[in-house]
XYZ file of C-alpha atoms in Angstrom:
680
model
C 83.978 40.644 124.144
C 83.767 38.233 127.372
C 87.107 37.727 128.842
C 88.147 35.335 132.035
C 90.310 36.871 134.059
C 92.064 35.093 137.203
C 91.637 36.391 140.723
C 93.264 38.855 143.082
C 93.941 38.442 146.336
C 93.250 41.906 147.317
C 90.829 44.918 146.851
C 91.211 46.929 143.821
C 89.890 50.319 141.811
C 87.949 49.510 138.905
C 90.208 51.131 136.680
C 92.944 48.866 137.760
C 90.871 46.041 137.745
C 89.900 46.947 133.970
C 93.392 47.410 132.787
C 94.848 44.202 132.697
C 91.847 43.412 131.061
C 91.826 45.628 127.912
C 95.491 44.205 127.846
C 94.611 40.740 128.067
C 92.075 41.454 124.996
C 94.541 43.017 122.888
C 97.072 40.386 123.249
C 94.472 37.861 123.081
C 92.741 39.283 119.481
C 96.616 39.567 118.047
C 96.770 35.819 118.888
C 93.156 35.561 116.893
C 94.605 37.377 114.259
C 98.130 35.548 114.070
C 96.263 32.195 114.153
C 93.958 32.897 111.485
C 96.771 34.441 109.226
C 98.977 31.281 110.385
C 95.762 28.886 109.246
C 95.262 31.084 106.014
C 99.164 30.362 104.918
C 98.906 26.503 105.957
C 95.843 26.063 103.631
C 97.756 28.229 100.639
C 100.726 25.669 101.123
C 98.923 22.786 101.478
C 96.718 23.501 98.549
C 99.529 24.396 96.660
C 101.576 21.492 97.195
C 98.451 19.342 97.063
C 97.598 20.378 93.513
C 101.243 20.099 92.690
C 101.248 16.395 93.441
C 97.593 16.186 91.778
C 98.928 17.307 88.667
C 102.466 15.327 88.753
C 100.871 12.434 89.252
C 98.366 12.869 86.171
C 100.718 13.491 83.989
C 102.712 9.820 85.614
C 99.904 8.264 84.789
C 99.572 9.374 81.646
C 103.421 8.653 80.535
C 102.877 5.277 82.386
C 100.278 3.784 79.989
C 101.360 5.924 77.090
C 104.873 3.813 77.159
C 103.173 0.297 77.884
C 101.541 0.696 74.839
C 104.400 1.570 72.925
C 106.336 -1.147 75.183
C 103.578 -3.384 74.037
C 103.171 -3.308 70.339
C 106.489 -1.232 69.640
C 103.978 1.176 68.041
C 106.771 3.766 67.214
C 108.242 1.304 64.767
C 105.762 -0.630 63.133
C 103.563 -0.084 59.833
C 100.596 1.859 59.340
C 98.529 -0.827 58.866
C 99.675 -2.818 61.488
C 99.035 0.533 63.632
C 95.389 0.359 62.541
C 94.862 -3.575 63.108
C 96.084 -3.119 66.689
C 92.700 -0.688 67.411
C 90.780 -3.953 67.310
C 87.011 -4.667 66.920
C 84.863 -1.539 67.392
C 88.181 0.791 68.388
C 88.834 0.699 64.702
C 85.274 1.797 63.153
C 86.212 4.837 65.344
C 89.338 5.835 64.572
C 88.172 5.117 60.872
C 86.032 8.096 61.293
C 88.823 10.545 62.230
C 91.022 8.846 59.864
C 88.108 10.030 57.389
C 88.021 13.379 58.666
C 91.435 13.934 58.275
C 91.778 12.744 54.837
C 89.350 14.389 53.400
C 89.010 17.481 50.894
C 87.852 19.847 53.660
C 86.561 20.161 56.397
C 82.909 20.559 55.032
C 82.736 17.288 53.051
C 84.455 15.284 55.701
C 81.565 16.271 57.594
C 79.035 16.160 54.372
C 80.439 12.379 54.068
C 79.822 11.554 57.858
C 76.217 13.363 57.797
C 75.108 10.902 54.612
C 77.520 8.028 54.669
C 76.927 5.207 52.367
C 80.027 2.661 52.772
C 79.825 1.674 56.736
C 76.664 0.440 55.534
C 76.058 -1.388 52.398
C 73.084 -0.277 49.721
C 71.942 2.315 52.573
C 72.782 5.913 53.877
C 73.078 6.849 57.372
C 73.864 9.463 59.597
C 77.196 8.683 61.430
C 76.859 11.878 63.761
C 73.313 10.689 65.164
C 73.681 7.067 65.461
C 77.734 7.136 66.784
C 78.989 8.696 69.504
C 81.530 9.974 67.232
C 81.847 13.846 67.924
C 85.077 13.363 69.822
C 86.926 12.204 66.458
C 85.614 14.951 64.256
C 86.453 17.737 67.056
C 90.270 16.127 67.325
C 90.365 15.739 63.521
C 89.529 19.137 63.009
C 91.413 20.539 65.637
C 94.659 18.460 64.289
C 93.841 19.969 61.176
C 94.044 23.691 61.841
C 96.873 23.664 64.177
C 100.347 23.686 63.279
C 101.478 20.494 64.352
C 101.202 18.038 61.041
C 104.945 18.029 60.280
C 106.130 17.347 63.848
C 102.870 14.801 65.092
C 101.088 12.022 62.623
C 97.578 12.291 63.307
C 97.819 8.672 65.029
C 99.938 10.230 67.697
C 97.745 13.529 68.337
C 95.005 11.150 68.439
C 96.873 8.265 71.125
C 98.327 11.426 73.160
C 94.870 13.299 73.516
C 93.497 9.589 74.941
C 96.378 9.115 77.206
C 96.373 13.012 78.071
C 92.745 12.597 79.447
C 94.093 9.839 81.788
C 95.782 12.825 83.385
C 92.300 14.805 84.281
C 90.916 10.950 85.252
C 93.705 11.013 88.047
C 93.229 14.523 89.315
C 89.033 14.209 89.249
C 89.569 10.524 91.356
C 92.220 12.581 93.399
C 89.846 15.720 94.121
C 87.213 14.283 95.008
C 89.226 12.170 97.593
C 90.368 15.240 98.913
C 86.803 17.136 99.052
C 86.217 14.513 100.831
C 88.406 13.834 103.477
C 90.105 17.109 103.647
C 93.782 16.177 103.481
C 95.374 15.751 99.706
C 96.676 12.555 101.419
C 93.830 10.541 101.079
C 93.866 11.952 97.023
C 97.473 10.476 96.928
C 96.437 7.264 98.289
C 93.309 7.188 95.787
C 95.699 8.064 92.657
C 98.298 5.439 93.729
C 95.483 2.927 94.017
C 93.909 3.764 90.581
C 97.749 3.022 89.262
C 98.774 -0.089 91.205
C 95.671 -1.544 90.181
C 95.488 -0.772 86.935
C 94.321 -3.740 85.072
C 90.960 -3.437 86.885
C 90.390 0.054 86.522
C 91.113 0.851 82.639
C 92.168 -0.707 79.822
C 92.728 2.115 77.644
C 96.462 1.327 76.752
C 95.111 -1.419 74.854
C 91.617 -0.137 73.739
C 92.607 2.999 73.311
C 89.513 4.468 70.828
C 86.781 2.650 73.077
C 83.940 4.922 73.935
C 84.828 4.595 77.884
C 88.124 6.099 77.232
C 86.619 8.689 76.102
C 83.647 8.978 78.494
C 85.205 8.459 82.109
C 87.664 10.947 82.748
C 84.703 13.887 82.126
C 82.744 11.770 84.751
C 84.642 12.121 87.002
C 84.759 15.518 86.380
C 81.702 15.484 87.137
C 81.321 13.605 90.528
C 84.389 15.302 91.517
C 82.257 18.787 90.665
C 78.583 17.533 92.628
C 80.911 16.055 95.528
C 81.973 19.748 95.947
C 78.293 21.494 94.991
C 77.029 19.485 97.837
C 79.663 21.157 100.501
C 77.445 23.573 103.384
C 78.119 26.949 103.082
C 79.050 27.755 99.345
C 79.080 31.566 98.134
C 76.253 31.459 95.101
C 79.621 33.003 92.842
C 80.999 29.353 93.940
C 77.418 27.376 93.620
C 76.977 28.582 89.935
C 80.224 27.972 89.239
C 80.123 24.568 90.130
C 76.685 23.942 88.767
C 78.839 24.972 85.574
C 81.539 22.397 85.754
C 78.815 19.637 86.524
C 77.278 20.896 83.027
C 80.127 20.598 80.789
C 81.245 17.153 82.319
C 77.751 16.212 82.481
C 77.098 17.406 78.619
C 81.021 15.798 77.640
C 80.596 12.426 79.211
C 77.122 11.766 77.397
C 78.421 12.993 74.133
C 81.229 11.055 73.891
C 79.247 7.332 75.158
C 76.482 5.184 73.993
C 75.450 3.836 77.411
C 76.172 7.385 79.008
C 72.035 7.469 79.742
C 72.056 4.095 81.876
C 74.927 5.674 83.825
C 72.905 8.738 84.633
C 70.103 6.832 85.488
C 72.175 5.375 88.341
C 73.434 8.212 89.066
C 70.364 9.915 89.414
C 68.950 7.620 91.762
C 71.989 7.703 93.615
C 70.878 11.218 94.282
C 67.164 9.900 94.905
C 67.583 7.613 97.766
C 69.704 10.258 100.198
C 67.174 12.787 99.103
C 64.364 10.656 99.896
C 66.325 10.681 103.178
C 66.643 14.415 103.712
C 70.461 13.629 103.343
C 71.122 15.749 100.526
C 70.072 19.569 100.057
C 66.693 19.100 97.707
C 67.381 22.448 95.506
C 70.992 21.602 95.012
C 69.342 17.900 93.938
C 66.961 19.560 91.860
C 69.466 21.410 89.731
C 71.217 18.411 89.281
C 68.278 16.755 87.974
C 68.069 19.598 85.418
C 71.212 19.555 84.580
C 70.771 15.888 83.774
C 67.987 16.433 81.428
C 69.494 19.154 79.594
C 73.088 17.994 78.707
C 71.308 14.602 77.435
C 68.686 16.771 76.183
C 72.007 18.806 74.053
C 73.772 15.881 73.012
C 70.295 14.639 71.770
C 69.939 17.879 69.335
C 73.464 16.829 67.943
C 72.809 13.902 67.543
C 69.833 13.865 64.888
C 67.354 13.902 67.848
C 68.332 10.362 68.333
C 65.302 8.629 69.379
C 67.408 6.248 71.945
C 68.146 9.443 73.720
C 64.616 11.112 73.290
C 63.328 7.833 74.888
C 65.358 7.086 77.703
C 65.039 5.527 81.161
C 66.937 8.704 82.267
C 64.529 11.690 81.385
C 61.404 10.191 81.717
C 62.788 9.043 85.354
C 63.874 12.654 86.020
C 60.355 13.994 84.197
C 58.059 11.427 86.428
C 57.118 8.111 85.544
C 53.766 9.659 83.916
C 55.893 11.431 81.092
C 57.737 8.381 80.860
C 55.097 6.164 79.726
C 53.716 8.550 77.655
C 57.419 9.262 75.624
C 57.786 5.689 75.322
C 54.388 4.916 74.009
C 54.604 7.740 71.154
C 57.994 6.888 70.216
C 59.123 4.017 68.323
C 62.275 2.507 70.586
C 63.821 0.044 69.228
C 67.629 0.999 69.107
C 68.175 -0.512 72.734
C 65.886 -3.194 72.994
C 68.323 -5.877 72.910
C 69.943 -4.517 76.498
C 66.271 -5.295 78.173
C 66.305 -7.931 76.227
C 69.831 -9.237 77.410
C 69.161 -7.519 81.129
C 65.366 -10.482 81.149
C 67.738 -13.331 80.270
C 70.556 -12.419 82.273
C 68.348 -11.952 85.547
C 66.644 -15.198 84.931
C 63.438 -14.552 84.023
C 63.107 -16.927 81.315
C 65.286 -18.611 78.572
C 65.748 -16.889 75.277
C 66.705 -17.856 71.911
C 67.246 -14.076 70.993
C 70.262 -14.260 69.300
C 71.328 -10.418 69.927
C 70.763 -11.508 73.932
C 72.714 -14.605 73.951
C 75.375 -12.993 71.697
C 75.438 -10.726 74.947
C 75.058 -13.302 77.722
C 77.885 -15.023 75.624
C 80.719 -12.587 76.141
C 83.183 -12.894 79.030
C 82.866 -9.087 79.445
C 78.912 -9.112 80.295
C 78.776 -11.503 82.386
C 79.434 -11.872 86.372
C 82.246 -9.952 87.834
C 85.202 -13.007 88.128
C 85.723 -13.927 91.652
C 89.683 -12.766 91.091
C 89.032 -9.326 91.101
C 88.579 -9.140 94.696
C 91.846 -11.269 95.087
C 93.948 -8.484 92.874
C 92.017 -5.900 94.590
C 93.249 -7.415 97.884
C 96.658 -7.756 96.680
C 97.123 -3.588 97.282
C 94.678 -3.706 100.532
C 92.383 -1.579 98.553
C 89.134 -4.257 98.818
C 90.140 -4.563 102.596
C 90.161 -0.887 103.343
C 86.817 -0.334 100.791
C 85.150 -2.887 102.916
C 86.174 -1.142 106.151
C 85.045 1.999 104.622
C 81.578 1.047 103.984
C 80.562 -0.565 106.807
C 80.439 2.536 109.489
C 79.419 4.429 106.447
C 76.837 2.406 106.009
C 75.297 2.008 109.053
C 75.948 5.622 110.084
C 73.667 6.200 106.790
C 70.843 3.932 108.244
C 70.759 5.486 111.288
C 71.068 8.729 110.069
C 67.813 7.687 107.744
C 65.695 6.171 110.283
C 66.326 9.281 112.602
C 65.134 11.547 109.671
C 62.052 8.993 109.148
C 61.396 8.489 112.781
C 61.540 12.784 113.580
C 62.285 10.936 117.124
C 64.805 13.122 119.756
C 65.411 9.978 121.643
C 66.256 8.805 117.994
C 68.148 12.149 117.121
C 70.397 12.720 120.216
C 71.449 8.775 120.120
C 72.257 9.904 115.991
C 73.806 13.246 117.007
C 77.536 11.417 116.396
C 76.987 9.654 113.554
C 74.909 12.485 111.705
C 79.213 14.148 110.778
C 80.067 11.254 109.086
C 77.079 11.248 106.246
C 77.337 14.855 105.465
C 75.414 15.054 102.376
C 78.993 14.856 99.759
C 79.608 11.740 101.667
C 75.774 10.555 101.256
C 76.478 11.060 97.621
C 79.548 8.804 97.548
C 78.335 6.487 99.293
C 74.882 5.494 97.536
C 77.062 6.098 94.410
C 79.696 3.293 95.188
C 76.946 1.212 96.076
C 74.302 1.143 93.076
C 78.060 1.190 90.645
C 79.427 -1.549 93.141
C 75.650 -3.746 92.009
C 76.077 -2.707 88.063
C 79.240 -4.263 88.392
C 79.073 -7.678 89.934
C 75.987 -8.539 87.864
C 78.136 -7.062 84.266
C 81.961 -7.479 84.623
C 82.701 -4.812 81.449
C 81.268 -2.330 83.875
C 83.789 -2.923 86.771
C 85.466 0.427 85.453
C 82.525 2.304 86.719
C 83.322 1.172 90.556
C 87.069 0.162 90.611
C 88.015 3.581 89.917
C 85.280 5.061 92.832
C 86.012 2.345 95.049
C 89.745 3.669 95.064
C 88.146 7.170 95.854
C 86.373 6.085 98.511
C 88.190 3.627 100.189
C 91.099 6.286 100.503
C 87.928 8.549 101.897
C 87.030 6.012 104.464
C 91.186 6.037 105.290
C 92.131 9.233 106.248
C 88.306 10.469 107.099
C 88.179 12.086 110.604
C 84.550 10.860 111.651
C 85.333 7.813 110.576
C 88.224 6.974 112.811
C 86.527 8.886 115.371
C 83.298 6.698 115.405
C 85.292 3.980 115.305
C 87.788 5.092 118.401
C 83.983 5.660 119.946
C 82.833 2.393 120.104
C 85.341 0.565 121.191
C 85.724 3.684 123.803
C 89.410 4.659 123.317
C 88.902 8.268 121.430
C 90.791 10.898 121.923
C 91.323 13.652 119.127
C 95.082 13.659 119.202
C 94.613 9.694 118.939
C 92.034 10.503 115.739
C 94.765 12.694 114.095
C 97.724 10.709 114.789
C 95.921 7.133 113.139
C 94.170 9.217 110.557
C 97.254 10.528 108.722
C 99.706 7.106 109.786
C 97.594 4.337 108.753
C 97.500 6.318 105.109
C 100.824 6.561 105.138
C 101.603 3.114 106.116
C 99.592 2.122 103.477
C 101.337 4.040 100.967
C 104.840 3.226 102.198
C 103.494 -1.036 101.655
C 102.550 -0.432 98.163
C 105.186 1.222 96.935
C 107.330 -1.608 98.798
C 105.380 -4.453 97.167
C 104.442 -3.015 93.564
C 107.500 -0.575 92.696
C 109.358 -3.058 91.463
C 106.586 -4.929 89.487
C 105.910 -1.428 87.679
C 109.048 -1.001 86.585
C 109.437 -4.445 85.928
C 106.677 -4.121 83.249
C 107.644 -1.383 81.751
C 110.917 -2.778 80.788
C 109.245 -5.419 79.449
C 109.903 -5.069 75.840
C 106.795 -6.704 73.050
C 106.033 -6.039 69.293
C 102.638 -6.257 67.742
C 102.649 -9.711 65.345
C 99.961 -10.398 62.918
C 100.664 -11.478 59.903
C 97.673 -13.364 58.411
C 95.428 -9.845 59.094
C 98.206 -7.647 57.591
C 98.724 -9.683 54.681
C 94.659 -9.543 54.239
C 94.490 -5.622 54.238
C 97.072 -5.939 51.640
C 95.476 -7.997 49.547
C 92.105 -6.181 49.382
C 93.904 -2.924 48.838
C 95.423 -3.971 46.028
C 93.223 -6.375 44.247
C 89.782 -5.474 44.901
C 87.779 -1.996 43.547
C 87.500 1.011 45.902
C 83.949 0.574 45.413
C 83.978 -3.635 46.881
C 81.435 -4.266 49.022
C 82.772 -6.980 52.286
C 80.567 -9.447 54.230
C 81.992 -10.812 57.126
C 82.232 -10.833 61.481
C 81.864 -7.155 62.788
C 84.739 -7.000 64.704
C 86.761 -7.648 61.382
C 84.849 -5.799 59.044
C 85.871 -2.915 61.422
C 89.483 -3.166 60.481
C 88.657 -3.129 56.560
C 87.111 0.119 56.704
C 89.624 1.371 58.634
C 92.246 -0.123 56.741
C 91.511 -0.003 53.078
C 88.697 2.386 53.521
C 85.722 -0.116 51.056
C 82.356 -0.525 51.749
C 81.191 -3.106 54.614
C 77.707 -4.769 54.830
C 77.456 -4.989 59.106
C 80.148 -3.355 61.855
C 80.365 -3.322 65.437
C 77.552 -0.589 66.379
C 75.095 -2.964 67.983
C 73.173 0.164 68.865
C 70.351 -0.112 65.993
C 67.735 -2.444 65.235
C 68.158 -3.406 62.348
C 71.636 -2.889 61.755
C 70.846 -6.172 64.235
C 68.804 -8.107 61.951
C 71.366 -7.471 59.321
C 74.214 -8.973 61.273
C 72.073 -12.220 62.170
C 72.074 -12.737 58.476
C 75.229 -12.331 56.998
C 76.544 -14.462 60.421
C 74.398 -17.409 58.200
C 77.580 -18.323 56.420
C 78.426 -19.914 60.135
C 75.438 -21.199 60.181
C 74.121 -24.550 58.613
C 72.605 -23.155 55.462
C 72.162 -24.110 51.741
C 74.763 -22.163 49.257
C 71.837 -20.624 47.534
C 70.193 -19.098 50.367
C 73.705 -18.053 51.533
C 74.597 -16.385 48.583
C 70.984 -14.806 48.167
C 71.444 -13.203 52.047
C 74.269 -11.710 50.665
C 73.813 -10.479 47.302
C 70.820 -8.250 48.604
C 73.533 -6.539 51.403
C 75.220 -6.128 47.890
C 77.951 -8.338 49.018
C 80.893 -8.858 46.813
C 83.306 -10.582 48.737
C 82.835 -12.519 52.052
C 85.587 -13.181 54.258
C 85.774 -16.006 56.450
C 87.256 -17.001 59.359
C 88.579 -20.140 60.529
C 88.391 -18.639 64.720
C 85.235 -18.661 64.031
C 84.085 -21.341 62.064
C 86.355 -24.140 64.611
C 85.599 -21.996 67.337
C 87.091 -23.049 70.419
C 87.030 -20.078 72.982
C 83.617 -20.777 74.185
C 82.145 -23.957 75.772
C 79.228 -25.152 73.169
C 76.093 -23.447 73.702
C 77.950 -20.261 73.652
C 80.023 -20.586 70.413
C 78.912 -18.539 67.507
C 77.905 -21.351 65.520
C 75.450 -22.671 68.763
C 73.930 -19.120 68.612
C 73.357 -19.506 64.984
C 71.707 -22.893 65.220
C 69.698 -22.211 68.521
C 67.826 -19.851 66.683
C 67.661 -21.085 63.176
C 65.734 -24.069 65.038
C 68.921 -26.470 64.690
C 70.683 -28.763 66.552
C 74.113 -28.238 67.813
C 77.235 -29.807 66.923
C 79.115 -32.153 69.015
C 78.161 -34.253 72.341
C 75.633 -32.364 74.637
C 72.163 -32.044 75.082
C 69.204 -29.970 72.632
C 66.145 -28.947 73.429
C 63.407 -31.537 72.248
C 62.290 -29.031 69.481
C 65.419 -27.917 67.493
C 66.160 -30.490 64.438
C 69.039 -31.909 62.216
C 69.263 -29.212 59.435
C 68.979 -30.428 56.226
C 72.713 -29.114 55.009
C 76.198 -28.945 56.500
C 77.542 -25.706 57.688
C 78.141 -23.190 54.618
C 82.148 -22.054 57.083
C 82.834 -26.199 56.520
C 81.533 -27.107 53.230
C 83.003 -24.343 51.132
C 85.957 -24.917 51.093
C 85.134 -28.378 49.711
C 84.738 -26.708 46.787
C 81.958 -28.176 45.474
C 80.210 -27.420 42.147
C 77.292 -26.374 44.416
C 79.543 -23.920 46.077
C 81.872 -22.592 43.163
C 78.670 -21.635 41.024
C 78.270 -18.976 43.308
C 81.460 -18.499 45.376
C 85.205 -18.136 44.115
C 87.935 -18.376 46.153
C 90.398 -15.617 46.101
C 92.410 -15.276 48.763
C 93.048 -17.731 51.506
C 95.865 -18.083 54.239
C 96.196 -19.660 57.498
C 93.542 -17.552 59.122
C 91.152 -16.178 56.499
C 89.403 -16.977 53.675
C 88.118 -14.590 50.663
C 85.418 -15.306 48.823
C 84.286 -13.204 45.745
C 80.826 -13.806 44.561
C 78.924 -14.923 40.997
C 77.347 -12.081 39.463
C 74.347 -13.915 38.500
C 71.583 -12.393 36.024
């Protein structure tokens, strides 16, 4: 051990000189040992305290969204049919399979009914487990049946509490990711607080509980946290193996629970590929991540009975190589997701389209551009400002490091040396991840939840990062180590105090606001169907309403909201002719071809005012049928007037040409139900 000793004035013997040195060595070693022990103890205390805070915030978030759901609907007090109606559109469809499995005579019979389902699409037997991502409902129903909780907890509460519980997992994963990036759990605390205070833009779980993204995004957040840890340097082999296992499990569960998994993971693969090309990530680890993505997706493919939409996904094609991609996509008849590509083509201006499916997406607000008021809401909590503040220096550092790695210039390397530490592999991955998912969110509003939650992580990391503050202070020639540490902790604490002061009263008011579910027309319709139609009756109508019909009444449907099937999309377009300008004979023939016994017409669709002209459902049908649209405004020159009036309007006049085929059997302020005649 090399030591430095103080000079002495006189000449001393060698033994005398050596003795103090030894004594000092002993004292120095003792101090090092003491510092090491103290540092280890501080790390343990920090880890324990940070972990307790993470778990506490996760549980508080679960209780928070559960309370909002209860307060908004008075869920504990309303009738069972009202609870089920509250699961709107596709949410009701997914929950119906959970209910179906619970009510089945046995688990085996319940699974058989899902694999050979003939009630979701009339005159057609489909495999629900292949077509839809409902393994979570299957697993949860089996768990409910085998656990001794039936006397204490209703099935619906077991279901919704599981989803609210996953919010705890979500928040903890975001907290951990931010903590890993910054090195302080204060960053995780800030990320979790931002997630909660920006709830409108980070989650919609409290009012769309069974939606696939509410199942999938917590697992995606866990996967990002595991990848962030994996990309850290100096991991032991055992740590790497356990982390890779965690990444695989999270990837598999994410892929299993959401039909859009392949598109999200394709963007994630690009987020790995781009920094890997610039030597910012360890190649061996990135290779393992590619393998895990493919393995997880292929395992889901097996569980979904070799779903061709997965086999031909761009993710597998990208990861396997462009040449294999071409071979795969030519060898399979891939039509399940073609509507998505039509939608993207029209959305980004590659020619106008009259395709009904593409326009159906284009006219929905959720698939439009991200509204500008989103940024004002995110700015109120300072999230957006700090996100941009963090994004700019890290992007600049990434460009410098990329240029250095590509050029190999010593001069550039020397200039970039101070930037290198800011772009560790885990930071590089999360930087590209947030940029790519930000682009996705800006283009498609529904995907903002992937971005805004990660925005909380990235902004809190930037605000609590030693490297970011060091870089900024060096740029303005104010850098000292002490000043960096003071700013690193003081600014986040001030931000937390600001958020608490400004938003805590609003959260308390929100929790105290009590409302009640109220939809008497739909309740009346569902009760009438259960009481006045046979169990085998087949119903036609809008996708959204029919999902509720299946859940509440168990009747057979002609179509439903799960749109990832070409045959179903074509069928839906045909069923929707009830809102087009078609003759009663044409509509009757179409409906009977799908085995329809009853058709439900909705005034909210027939006389729709929610969308502007050109985006109303009746307009989309007119354009697809080559007919001019109703109302004042321009039409394409080749569109022609229809020979027939609009079916949903004309049928209410009880003209003989309509009553010959349709008899009204139910009516209220919202719905009109007609029974189809059974002509020989």
